Amino acid sequence: MAKTFEDKKQGNPLGTEPIGKLLRKFAVPSIISMVVMSLYNIVDQIFIGQTVGELGNAATNVAFPLTTLCIATALTFGIGGASGFNLNLGAGDEKKAPYFIGNGVTMMFAIGLILTLITSVAMKPMLLFFGSTQNILPFAVEYTKIIAIGFPVAIVSAGGAHLVRADGSPKFSMACNLVGAAINVVLDYLFVIVFDWGMSGAAAATIIGQFVAAIMVVWYLAHFKTIKLKKEHFVPKLNICARASHLGMAQGLNQLAIMLVQIVMNKTLTHYGALSVYGADIPLACTGIVMKVNQVYFSVCIGVAQGMQPIASFNRGAGKIDRVKKTYRLALICNTTISCIAFVVFQTLPRQIISIFGSGSPEYFRFAESFFRIFLFMTFLDGIQPITSTFCTVIGEPNKGTFLSLTRQVICFIPLMVLFPAIFSYFGGAAYGIEGVMYVAPVADFLAAVLSLAVIKKVFKKLG
């Protein structure tokens, strides 16, 4: 049996087919899946902006840290479970590999239930902590009380897609997200525009789409191709859960860091916005749009990184170091090209993009355009960090991956978010503090890119 499995391993296309062909096969569906995931909230915000207005847009921004927390859980056990599965499969451990799939699903669903309970009990304090003003709070509560119900299926649908991809089915993984998103768009139009249900309608459309996607993931797991999954594979085992969370920690912590950044930025914007001509609500609404548009672009970069995952993991487990390095280089070239295209779009079309999300006052558009151009000025470097962080994680260097996932958000972004507005206020007056927020991201992006390149140089040297 061991020899038979060794023959299967040597003949696995992940270890034999051209890297470019494999990256296209896995990255394109992954990119589509990630873009579709990011569009869940974008679609909600477009319909809300056209009907409810600025306060509705701000409300989705205030609630967004909870969505980010769900994504963090999905990536931790989705990418962690997928990496553990592929690493063990590449090394020939057919017995241990399926536990990473089963335990990953169990942990995602269980944590989703816990998040639903906590959010339902402490909703208003949480939303106020996330930066909501009293004007925005009723809209945020109306939206959050519904999306919270769907947290378990949201996590399973997002994280389960990675487990499906690890089994060599990137197209089905993509289909799960596409079907869920299509349902979300249709129901958003029906609930928000036709039935005029406002925030509640947008939230209901989201969780219905996620539920259908989760059902598709569960169906696939019952028909897993590489290894038949059994009931015992879904029973949590401490060592498996710990290893999966360790492997997926970089991506999970990156999302948690994004959530922390969102909270700090929301609070900073409301504080300094209230001291400026824009007021507290306009910066909060505009920033939510800019961040979510940027997330659509960034999801493409993450999609390339996730498409790289099974290729790099399998070849690292099989000891094919040249293929591992080539996978990273090709993925980096793809992300850099994508980032340069996004930079041009963001610098030339900010008003057109903002207008998709509804109308607003002259001050609203003036702040939005400035924020768009300055905040996203270093976009052309943004593809380096997610590729490098994910690469380190999936080849069995999770500590380096975790460090890199924290460089932009925690090590650079948050200290600068505290420092820059204070400096601008000191030299230009309190009304200029809001300007300082705009310059935080480009500086943090530059520092994160430099650190990523320094780390990958050491990793390549270690690989030999």
CSV table of C-alpha atoms in Angstrom, one decimal:
chain,number,residue,atom,x,y,z
A,1,MET,CA,0.0,0.0,0.0
A,2,ALA,CA,2.8,2.4,0.9
A,3,LYS,CA,4.5,1.8,-2.5
A,4,THR,CA,1.2,2.3,-4.3
A,5,PHE,CA,0.7,5.6,-2.6
A,6,GLU,CA,4.3,6.7,-3.3
A,7,ASP,CA,3.6,6.0,-7.0
A,8,LYS,CA,0.5,8.2,-6.8
A,9,LYS,CA,2.5,10.9,-5.2
A,10,GLN,CA,5.2,10.9,-7.8
A,11,GLY,CA,2.5,11.1,-10.6
A,12,ASN,CA,0.6,13.9,-8.9
A,13,PRO,CA,0.3,16.8,-11.4
A,14,LEU,CA,1.2,19.2,-8.7
A,15,GLY,CA,4.7,17.8,-8.8
A,16,THR,CA,5.0,17.3,-12.5
A,17,GLU,CA,3.0,19.8,-14.6
A,18,PRO,CA,4.5,23.2,-15.6
A,19,ILE,CA,4.2,25.8,-12.8
A,20,GLY,CA,2.6,28.4,-15.1
A,21,LYS,CA,-0.1,26.0,-16.1
A,22,LEU,CA,-0.8,24.9,-12.5
A,23,LEU,CA,-0.9,28.5,-11.3
A,24,ARG,CA,-3.4,29.4,-13.9
A,25,LYS,CA,-5.5,26.4,-13.0
A,26,PHE,CA,-5.6,27.1,-9.3
A,27,ALA,CA,-5.2,30.9,-9.2
A,28,VAL,CA,-7.9,32.0,-11.7
A,29,PRO,CA,-10.8,30.2,-9.9
A,30,SER,CA,-9.3,31.3,-6.6
A,31,ILE,CA,-9.2,35.0,-7.8
A,32,ILE,CA,-12.8,34.7,-9.0
A,33,SER,CA,-13.8,33.2,-5.6
A,34,MET,CA,-12.0,35.9,-3.6
A,35,VAL,CA,-13.4,38.7,-5.7
A,36,VAL,CA,-16.9,37.3,-5.4
A,37,MET,CA,-16.5,37.1,-1.6
A,38,SER,CA,-15.4,40.7,-1.4
A,39,LEU,CA,-18.4,41.7,-3.6
A,40,TYR,CA,-20.9,40.4,-1.0
A,41,ASN,CA,-20.4,43.6,1.1
A,42,ILE,CA,-19.8,45.8,-2.0
A,43,VAL,CA,-23.1,44.8,-3.5
A,44,ASP,CA,-24.9,45.5,-0.2
A,45,GLN,CA,-23.2,48.9,0.0
A,46,ILE,CA,-24.2,49.9,-3.5
A,47,PHE,CA,-27.9,49.1,-3.0
A,48,ILE,CA,-27.8,50.7,0.5
A,49,GLY,CA,-26.1,53.8,-0.8
A,50,GLN,CA,-28.7,54.2,-3.6
A,51,THR,CA,-31.6,53.9,-1.2
A,52,VAL,CA,-30.6,54.6,2.4
A,53,GLY,CA,-27.8,57.1,1.7
A,54,GLU,CA,-24.6,58.1,3.5
A,55,LEU,CA,-25.6,56.9,6.9
A,56,GLY,CA,-26.4,53.5,5.5
A,57,ASN,CA,-23.0,53.3,3.9
A,58,ALA,CA,-21.4,54.3,7.2
A,59,ALA,CA,-23.4,51.6,9.0
A,60,THR,CA,-22.0,48.9,6.8
A,61,ASN,CA,-18.5,50.2,7.5
A,62,VAL,CA,-19.2,50.1,11.3
A,63,ALA,CA,-20.4,46.5,11.0
A,64,PHE,CA,-17.6,45.4,8.8
A,65,PRO,CA,-15.1,44.4,11.6
A,66,LEU,CA,-17.5,41.5,12.4
A,67,THR,CA,-17.4,40.3,8.8
A,68,THR,CA,-13.6,40.6,8.9
A,69,LEU,CA,-13.6,38.4,12.0
A,70,CYS,CA,-15.5,35.7,10.2
A,71,ILE,CA,-13.1,35.9,7.3
A,72,ALA,CA,-10.2,35.6,9.8
A,73,THR,CA,-11.7,32.3,11.1
A,74,ALA,CA,-12.4,31.0,7.6
A,75,LEU,CA,-8.8,31.7,6.4
A,76,THR,CA,-7.2,30.3,9.6
A,77,PHE,CA,-8.9,26.9,9.4
A,78,GLY,CA,-9.5,27.0,5.6
A,79,ILE,CA,-5.9,27.7,4.5
A,80,GLY,CA,-4.5,26.0,7.6
A,81,GLY,CA,-6.5,22.8,6.9
A,82,ALA,CA,-5.8,22.9,3.2
A,83,SER,CA,-2.0,23.4,3.8
A,84,GLY,CA,-1.9,20.6,6.4
A,85,PHE,CA,-3.7,18.3,4.0
A,86,ASN,CA,-1.4,19.0,1.1
A,87,LEU,CA,1.8,19.0,3.1
A,88,ASN,CA,0.9,15.6,4.6
A,89,LEU,CA,-0.3,14.3,1.2
A,90,GLY,CA,2.9,15.4,-0.5
A,91,ALA,CA,4.9,13.7,2.3
A,92,GLY,CA,2.9,10.4,1.8
A,93,ASP,CA,1.0,10.5,5.1
A,94,GLU,CA,-2.4,9.4,3.7
A,95,LYS,CA,-3.7,8.5,7.2
A,96,LYS,CA,-3.1,11.9,8.8
A,97,ALA,CA,-4.0,14.2,5.9
A,98,PRO,CA,-7.9,13.9,6.0
A,99,TYR,CA,-8.1,15.0,9.6
A,100,PHE,CA,-7.0,18.5,8.6
A,101,ILE,CA,-10.1,18.7,6.3
A,102,GLY,CA,-12.6,17.4,8.8
A,103,ASN,CA,-11.2,19.2,11.9
A,104,GLY,CA,-11.1,22.5,9.8
A,105,VAL,CA,-14.8,22.3,9.0
A,106,THR,CA,-15.8,21.5,12.6
A,107,MET,CA,-13.8,24.4,14.0
A,108,MET,CA,-15.2,26.9,11.5
A,109,PHE,CA,-18.8,26.0,12.2
A,110,ALA,CA,-18.2,25.9,16.0
A,111,ILE,CA,-16.5,29.3,16.1
A,112,GLY,CA,-19.2,30.8,13.9
A,113,LEU,CA,-21.9,29.7,16.4
A,114,ILE,CA,-19.9,31.4,19.2
A,115,LEU,CA,-19.6,34.6,17.3
A,116,THR,CA,-23.3,34.7,16.6
A,117,LEU,CA,-24.0,34.3,20.3
A,118,ILE,CA,-21.6,37.0,21.4
A,119,THR,CA,-22.7,39.5,18.8
A,120,SER,CA,-26.4,38.9,19.6
A,121,VAL,CA,-25.8,39.6,23.3
A,122,ALA,CA,-23.4,42.6,23.1
A,123,MET,CA,-24.4,44.1,19.7
A,124,LYS,CA,-24.8,47.8,20.6
A,125,PRO,CA,-21.7,48.1,22.8
A,126,MET,CA,-19.7,46.4,20.1
A,127,LEU,CA,-20.9,48.7,17.3
A,128,LEU,CA,-20.2,51.8,19.4
A,129,PHE,CA,-16.7,50.4,20.1
A,130,PHE,CA,-16.3,49.9,16.4
A,131,GLY,CA,-16.7,53.6,15.9
A,132,SER,CA,-20.5,54.1,15.4
A,133,THR,CA,-22.0,57.5,16.0
A,134,GLN,CA,-25.5,57.9,17.5
A,135,ASN,CA,-26.7,58.9,14.0
A,136,ILE,CA,-25.4,55.7,12.4
A,137,LEU,CA,-26.2,53.3,15.3
A,138,PRO,CA,-29.8,52.4,14.4
A,139,PHE,CA,-28.8,51.5,10.8
A,140,ALA,CA,-25.9,49.5,12.0
A,141,VAL,CA,-28.0,47.5,14.5
A,142,GLU,CA,-30.7,46.8,11.9
A,143,TYR,CA,-28.0,45.4,9.6
A,144,THR,CA,-25.9,43.5,12.1
A,145,LYS,CA,-28.7,41.7,13.9
A,146,ILE,CA,-29.5,39.8,10.7
A,147,ILE,CA,-26.0,39.1,9.3
A,148,ALA,CA,-25.0,37.8,12.7
A,149,ILE,CA,-27.4,34.9,12.3
A,150,GLY,CA,-25.4,33.7,9.3
A,151,PHE,CA,-21.9,33.8,10.7
A,152,PRO,CA,-21.6,29.9,10.9
A,153,VAL,CA,-22.5,29.4,7.3
A,154,ALA,CA,-20.5,32.5,6.2
A,155,ILE,CA,-17.4,31.0,7.7
A,156,VAL,CA,-18.0,27.5,6.3
A,157,SER,CA,-18.7,28.7,2.8
A,158,ALA,CA,-15.6,31.0,2.8
A,159,GLY,CA,-13.2,28.6,4.5
A,160,GLY,CA,-14.6,25.4,3.0
A,161,ALA,CA,-13.8,26.7,-0.5
A,162,HIS,CA,-10.1,26.3,0.4
A,163,LEU,CA,-10.6,22.7,1.5
A,164,VAL,CA,-12.3,22.0,-1.8
A,165,ARG,CA,-9.5,23.6,-3.7
A,166,ALA,CA,-6.9,21.5,-1.8
A,167,ASP,CA,-8.7,18.4,-3.2
A,168,GLY,CA,-7.8,19.5,-6.7
A,169,SER,CA,-11.2,21.1,-7.5
A,170,PRO,CA,-10.6,24.8,-7.9
A,171,LYS,CA,-13.6,25.2,-10.3
A,172,PHE,CA,-16.1,23.8,-7.9
A,173,SER,CA,-14.6,26.0,-5.2
A,174,MET,CA,-15.2,29.0,-7.5
A,175,ALA,CA,-18.7,27.8,-8.3
A,176,CYS,CA,-19.6,27.8,-4.5
A,177,ASN,CA,-18.8,31.5,-4.3
A,178,LEU,CA,-20.3,32.4,-7.6
A,179,VAL,CA,-23.6,30.8,-6.9
A,180,GLY,CA,-23.8,32.5,-3.4
A,181,ALA,CA,-22.9,35.9,-4.9
A,182,ALA,CA,-25.4,35.6,-7.7
A,183,ILE,CA,-28.2,34.8,-5.2
A,184,ASN,CA,-27.0,37.8,-3.1
A,185,VAL,CA,-27.2,40.2,-6.0
A,186,VAL,CA,-30.6,39.1,-7.2
A,187,LEU,CA,-32.1,39.2,-3.7
A,188,ASP,CA,-30.4,42.5,-2.9
A,189,TYR,CA,-32.3,44.1,-5.9
A,190,LEU,CA,-35.5,42.3,-4.8
A,191,PHE,CA,-35.4,43.0,-1.1
A,192,VAL,CA,-33.8,46.5,-1.1
A,193,ILE,CA,-35.1,48.1,-4.4
A,194,VAL,CA,-38.4,46.3,-5.0
A,195,PHE,CA,-39.6,45.6,-1.4
A,196,ASP,CA,-37.8,48.6,0.1
A,197,TRP,CA,-36.6,46.6,3.1
A,198,GLY,CA,-33.5,48.8,3.4
A,199,MET,CA,-30.7,47.6,5.7
A,200,SER,CA,-32.6,44.5,6.7
A,201,GLY,CA,-33.1,43.4,3.1
A,202,ALA,CA,-29.4,43.8,2.2
A,203,ALA,CA,-28.5,41.7,5.3
A,204,ALA,CA,-31.0,39.0,4.5
A,205,ALA,CA,-29.8,38.7,0.9
A,206,THR,CA,-26.3,38.2,2.1
A,207,ILE,CA,-26.9,35.4,4.5
A,208,ILE,CA,-29.2,33.5,2.1
A,209,GLY,CA,-26.4,33.5,-0.5
A,210,GLN,CA,-23.9,32.3,2.0
A,211,PHE,CA,-26.2,29.5,3.2
A,212,VAL,CA,-26.5,28.1,-0.3
A,213,ALA,CA,-22.7,28.3,-0.8
A,214,ALA,CA,-22.2,26.5,2.5
A,215,ILE,CA,-24.6,23.7,1.4
A,216,MET,CA,-22.5,23.2,-1.8
A,217,VAL,CA,-19.3,22.9,0.3
A,218,VAL,CA,-20.8,20.3,2.6
A,219,TRP,CA,-22.1,18.3,-0.4
A,220,TYR,CA,-18.6,18.3,-1.9
A,221,LEU,CA,-17.0,17.1,1.3
A,222,ALA,CA,-19.3,14.1,1.2
A,223,HIS,CA,-17.9,13.3,-2.2
A,224,PHE,CA,-14.2,14.2,-1.5
A,225,LYS,CA,-12.0,12.8,-4.3
A,226,THR,CA,-8.5,12.3,-3.0
A,227,ILE,CA,-9.4,10.5,0.3
A,228,LYS,CA,-12.7,9.4,1.6
A,229,LEU,CA,-13.7,11.5,4.6
A,230,LYS,CA,-15.1,9.6,7.6
A,231,LYS,CA,-16.9,10.7,10.7
A,232,GLU,CA,-13.8,10.4,12.9
A,233,HIS,CA,-12.1,12.9,10.7
A,234,PHE,CA,-14.5,15.6,11.9
A,235,VAL,CA,-14.0,14.9,15.6
A,236,PRO,CA,-11.7,17.7,16.9
A,237,LYS,CA,-8.2,16.5,17.8
A,238,LEU,CA,-6.0,19.0,19.7
A,239,ASN,CA,-2.8,18.4,17.7
A,240,ILE,CA,-4.6,18.6,14.4
A,241,CYS,CA,-6.5,21.8,15.3
A,242,ALA,CA,-3.3,23.4,16.7
A,243,ARG,CA,-1.2,22.5,13.6
A,244,ALA,CA,-4.0,23.8,11.2
A,245,SER,CA,-4.4,27.0,13.2
A,246,HIS,CA,-0.6,27.4,13.2
A,247,LEU,CA,-0.4,27.0,9.4
A,248,GLY,CA,-3.3,29.3,8.8
A,249,MET,CA,-2.4,31.8,11.5
A,250,ALA,CA,-0.6,34.2,9.1
A,251,GLN,CA,-3.8,34.7,7.0
A,252,GLY,CA,-6.1,34.7,10.1
A,253,LEU,CA,-4.0,37.2,12.0
A,254,ASN,CA,-3.8,39.4,8.9
A,255,GLN,CA,-7.6,39.6,8.9
A,256,LEU,CA,-7.6,40.2,12.7
A,257,ALA,CA,-5.1,43.0,12.1
A,258,ILE,CA,-7.3,44.4,9.4
A,259,MET,CA,-10.2,44.4,11.9
A,260,LEU,CA,-8.1,46.2,14.5
A,261,VAL,CA,-7.1,48.7,11.9
A,262,GLN,CA,-10.7,49.3,10.9
A,263,ILE,CA,-11.7,49.9,14.5
A,264,VAL,CA,-8.8,52.3,15.2
A,265,MET,CA,-9.4,54.1,11.9
A,266,ASN,CA,-13.1,54.4,12.5
A,267,LYS,CA,-12.5,56.0,15.9
A,268,THR,CA,-9.8,58.3,14.5
A,269,LEU,CA,-12.0,59.4,11.7
A,270,THR,CA,-14.9,60.2,13.9
A,271,HIS,CA,-12.7,62.1,16.3
A,272,TYR,CA,-10.8,64.2,13.8
A,273,GLY,CA,-13.7,64.4,11.4
A,274,ALA,CA,-15.8,66.1,14.0
A,275,LEU,CA,-13.1,68.8,14.3
A,276,SER,CA,-13.0,69.4,10.5
A,277,VAL,CA,-15.4,70.8,8.0
A,278,TYR,CA,-16.5,67.3,7.0
A,279,GLY,CA,-18.0,66.3,10.4
A,280,ALA,CA,-17.9,62.8,11.9
A,281,ASP,CA,-20.2,60.9,9.5
A,282,ILE,CA,-18.8,61.8,6.1
A,283,PRO,CA,-15.2,60.5,6.7
A,284,LEU,CA,-16.7,57.3,8.1
A,285,ALA,CA,-19.0,56.7,5.1
A,286,CYS,CA,-16.3,57.6,2.5
A,287,THR,CA,-13.6,55.5,4.1
A,288,GLY,CA,-15.9,52.4,4.2
A,289,ILE,CA,-16.3,52.7,0.4
A,290,VAL,CA,-12.6,53.2,-0.3
A,291,MET,CA,-11.6,50.3,1.9
A,292,LYS,CA,-14.1,47.9,0.3
A,293,VAL,CA,-13.1,48.9,-3.2
A,294,ASN,CA,-9.5,48.4,-2.3
A,295,GLN,CA,-10.5,45.0,-0.9
A,296,VAL,CA,-11.9,44.0,-4.3
A,297,TYR,CA,-8.4,44.7,-5.8
A,298,PHE,CA,-6.6,43.1,-2.8
A,299,SER,CA,-8.8,40.0,-3.1
A,300,VAL,CA,-7.2,39.4,-6.5
A,301,CYS,CA,-3.8,39.5,-5.0
A,302,ILE,CA,-4.9,37.1,-2.2
A,303,GLY,CA,-6.5,34.9,-4.9
A,304,VAL,CA,-3.1,34.5,-6.6
A,305,ALA,CA,-1.5,33.7,-3.2
A,306,GLN,CA,-4.2,31.1,-2.5
A,307,GLY,CA,-3.9,29.6,-5.9
A,308,MET,CA,-0.2,29.2,-5.2
A,309,GLN,CA,-0.9,27.3,-1.9
A,310,PRO,CA,-1.4,23.7,-3.1
A,311,ILE,CA,1.5,23.9,-5.6
A,312,ALA,CA,4.0,25.2,-3.1
A,313,SER,CA,2.8,23.0,-0.3
A,314,PHE,CA,2.9,19.8,-2.3
A,315,ASN,CA,6.3,20.4,-3.8
A,316,ARG,CA,7.8,21.5,-0.5
A,317,GLY,CA,6.5,18.2,1.0
A,318,ALA,CA,7.9,16.3,-1.9
A,319,GLY,CA,11.3,18.0,-1.7
A,320,LYS,CA,11.1,19.7,-5.1
A,321,ILE,CA,12.7,23.0,-4.1
A,322,ASP,CA,13.3,24.4,-7.6
A,323,ARG,CA,9.5,24.1,-8.3
A,324,VAL,CA,8.8,25.8,-4.9
A,325,LYS,CA,10.9,28.8,-5.7
A,326,LYS,CA,9.6,29.1,-9.2
A,327,THR,CA,6.0,29.1,-7.9
A,328,TYR,CA,6.8,32.1,-5.7
A,329,ARG,CA,8.5,34.1,-8.4
A,330,LEU,CA,5.7,33.6,-10.9
A,331,ALA,CA,3.0,34.5,-8.3
A,332,LEU,CA,5.0,37.6,-7.4
A,333,ILE,CA,5.1,38.7,-11.0
A,334,CYS,CA,1.4,38.2,-11.4
A,335,ASN,CA,0.6,40.2,-8.2
A,336,THR,CA,2.9,43.1,-9.1
A,337,THR,CA,1.3,43.4,-12.6
A,338,ILE,CA,-2.2,43.4,-11.0
A,339,SER,CA,-1.1,46.0,-8.4
A,340,CYS,CA,0.2,48.4,-11.1
A,341,ILE,CA,-3.1,48.2,-13.0
A,342,ALA,CA,-5.0,48.9,-9.8
A,343,PHE,CA,-2.8,51.9,-9.0
A,344,VAL,CA,-3.6,53.5,-12.4
A,345,VAL,CA,-7.4,53.0,-11.9
A,346,PHE,CA,-7.4,54.3,-8.4
A,347,GLN,CA,-5.5,57.5,-9.3
A,348,THR,CA,-7.5,58.3,-12.4
A,349,LEU,CA,-11.1,57.3,-11.6
A,350,PRO,CA,-11.8,58.0,-7.9
A,351,ARG,CA,-14.9,60.1,-8.4
A,352,GLN,CA,-16.4,57.7,-10.9
A,353,ILE,CA,-15.9,54.8,-8.5
A,354,ILE,CA,-17.3,56.7,-5.5
A,355,SER,CA,-20.4,57.7,-7.6
A,356,ILE,CA,-21.4,54.1,-7.9
A,357,PHE,CA,-22.3,54.1,-4.2
A,358,GLY,CA,-24.8,56.9,-4.4
A,359,SER,CA,-24.8,60.6,-4.2
A,360,GLY,CA,-23.6,63.0,-1.5
A,361,SER,CA,-22.7,66.6,-0.7
A,362,PRO,CA,-19.8,68.4,-2.3
A,363,GLU,CA,-17.8,67.9,0.9
A,364,TYR,CA,-18.5,64.2,0.7
A,365,PHE,CA,-17.0,63.9,-2.8
A,366,ARG,CA,-14.1,66.2,-2.0
A,367,PHE,CA,-13.0,64.1,0.9
A,368,ALA,CA,-13.6,60.9,-0.9
A,369,GLU,CA,-11.5,61.8,-3.9
A,370,SER,CA,-8.6,63.0,-1.8
A,371,PHE,CA,-8.8,60.0,0.5
A,372,PHE,CA,-8.9,57.6,-2.5
A,373,ARG,CA,-5.8,59.1,-4.2
A,374,ILE,CA,-3.6,59.6,-1.2
A,375,PHE,CA,-4.6,56.5,0.9
A,376,LEU,CA,-4.1,54.1,-2.0
A,377,PHE,CA,-1.0,55.8,-3.5
A,378,MET,CA,1.4,52.8,-2.8
A,379,THR,CA,-1.0,50.3,-4.3
A,380,PHE,CA,1.6,49.2,-6.9
A,381,LEU,CA,3.6,47.6,-4.0
A,382,ASP,CA,0.7,46.0,-2.2
A,383,GLY,CA,0.9,42.6,-4.0
A,384,ILE,CA,4.3,41.7,-2.4
A,385,GLN,CA,3.2,41.2,1.2
A,386,PRO,CA,0.3,38.8,0.8
A,387,ILE,CA,2.3,36.5,-1.6
A,388,THR,CA,5.3,36.4,0.7
A,389,SER,CA,3.3,35.9,3.8
A,390,THR,CA,1.2,33.1,2.3
A,391,PHE,CA,4.3,31.5,0.7
A,392,CYS,CA,6.1,31.3,4.0
A,393,THR,CA,3.1,29.7,5.7
A,394,VAL,CA,2.3,27.1,3.1
A,395,ILE,CA,5.9,25.8,2.9
A,396,GLY,CA,6.0,25.2,6.6
A,397,GLU,CA,7.4,28.5,7.9
A,398,PRO,CA,4.3,29.8,9.7
A,399,ASN,CA,6.2,32.0,12.1
A,400,LYS,CA,7.7,34.1,9.3
A,401,GLY,CA,4.3,34.1,7.6
A,402,THR,CA,2.7,35.4,10.7
A,403,PHE,CA,5.3,38.1,11.2
A,404,LEU,CA,4.8,39.3,7.7
A,405,SER,CA,1.0,39.3,8.0
A,406,LEU,CA,1.3,41.7,10.9
A,407,THR,CA,3.9,44.1,9.4
A,408,ARG,CA,1.5,46.4,7.5
A,409,GLN,CA,-1.5,46.3,9.8
A,410,VAL,CA,-0.1,46.1,13.4
A,411,ILE,CA,3.6,47.0,13.3
A,412,CYS,CA,3.3,49.9,10.8
A,413,PHE,CA,-0.3,51.0,10.3
A,414,ILE,CA,-1.7,51.4,13.8
A,415,PRO,CA,1.3,53.4,15.3
A,416,LEU,CA,1.2,55.6,12.2
A,417,MET,CA,-2.6,56.1,12.6
A,418,VAL,CA,-2.0,57.5,16.1
A,419,LEU,CA,1.1,59.5,15.1
A,420,PHE,CA,0.3,61.2,11.8
A,421,PRO,CA,-3.1,62.9,12.7
A,422,ALA,CA,-1.5,64.2,15.9
A,423,ILE,CA,1.4,65.6,14.0
A,424,PHE,CA,-0.8,67.3,11.4
A,425,SER,CA,-3.0,68.7,14.2
A,426,TYR,CA,0.0,70.1,16.0
A,427,PHE,CA,1.4,71.9,13.0
A,428,GLY,CA,-1.7,72.8,11.1
A,429,GLY,CA,-4.4,73.0,13.7
A,430,ALA,CA,-7.1,70.5,14.9
A,431,ALA,CA,-9.0,70.7,11.6
A,432,TYR,CA,-6.0,69.2,9.7
A,433,GLY,CA,-5.8,66.0,11.8
A,434,ILE,CA,-8.1,64.3,9.4
A,435,GLU,CA,-5.6,64.9,6.6
A,436,GLY,CA,-3.0,63.0,8.5
A,437,VAL,CA,-5.1,59.8,8.3
A,438,MET,CA,-4.8,59.8,4.5
A,439,TYR,CA,-1.0,59.5,4.6
A,440,VAL,CA,-0.8,56.5,6.9
A,441,ALA,CA,-1.5,53.7,4.3
A,442,PRO,CA,1.1,54.6,1.7
A,443,VAL,CA,3.9,54.7,4.3
A,444,ALA,CA,2.7,51.4,5.9
A,445,ASP,CA,2.5,49.8,2.4
A,446,PHE,CA,6.1,50.8,1.6
A,447,LEU,CA,7.5,49.5,4.9
A,448,ALA,CA,5.6,46.2,4.6
A,449,ALA,CA,6.9,45.6,1.0
A,450,VAL,CA,10.5,46.2,2.1
A,451,LEU,CA,10.2,43.9,5.1
A,452,SER,CA,8.6,41.2,2.9
A,453,LEU,CA,11.5,41.3,0.4
A,454,ALA,CA,14.0,41.0,3.2
A,455,VAL,CA,12.3,38.0,4.7
A,456,ILE,CA,11.9,36.1,1.4
A,457,LYS,CA,15.6,36.6,0.7
A,458,LYS,CA,16.4,34.7,3.9
A,459,VAL,CA,13.8,32.0,3.2
A,460,PHE,CA,15.2,31.3,-0.3
A,461,LYS,CA,18.7,31.0,1.2
A,462,LYS,CA,17.4,28.6,3.8
A,463,LEU,CA,15.7,26.5,1.2
A,464,GLY,CA,19.0,26.1,-0.6
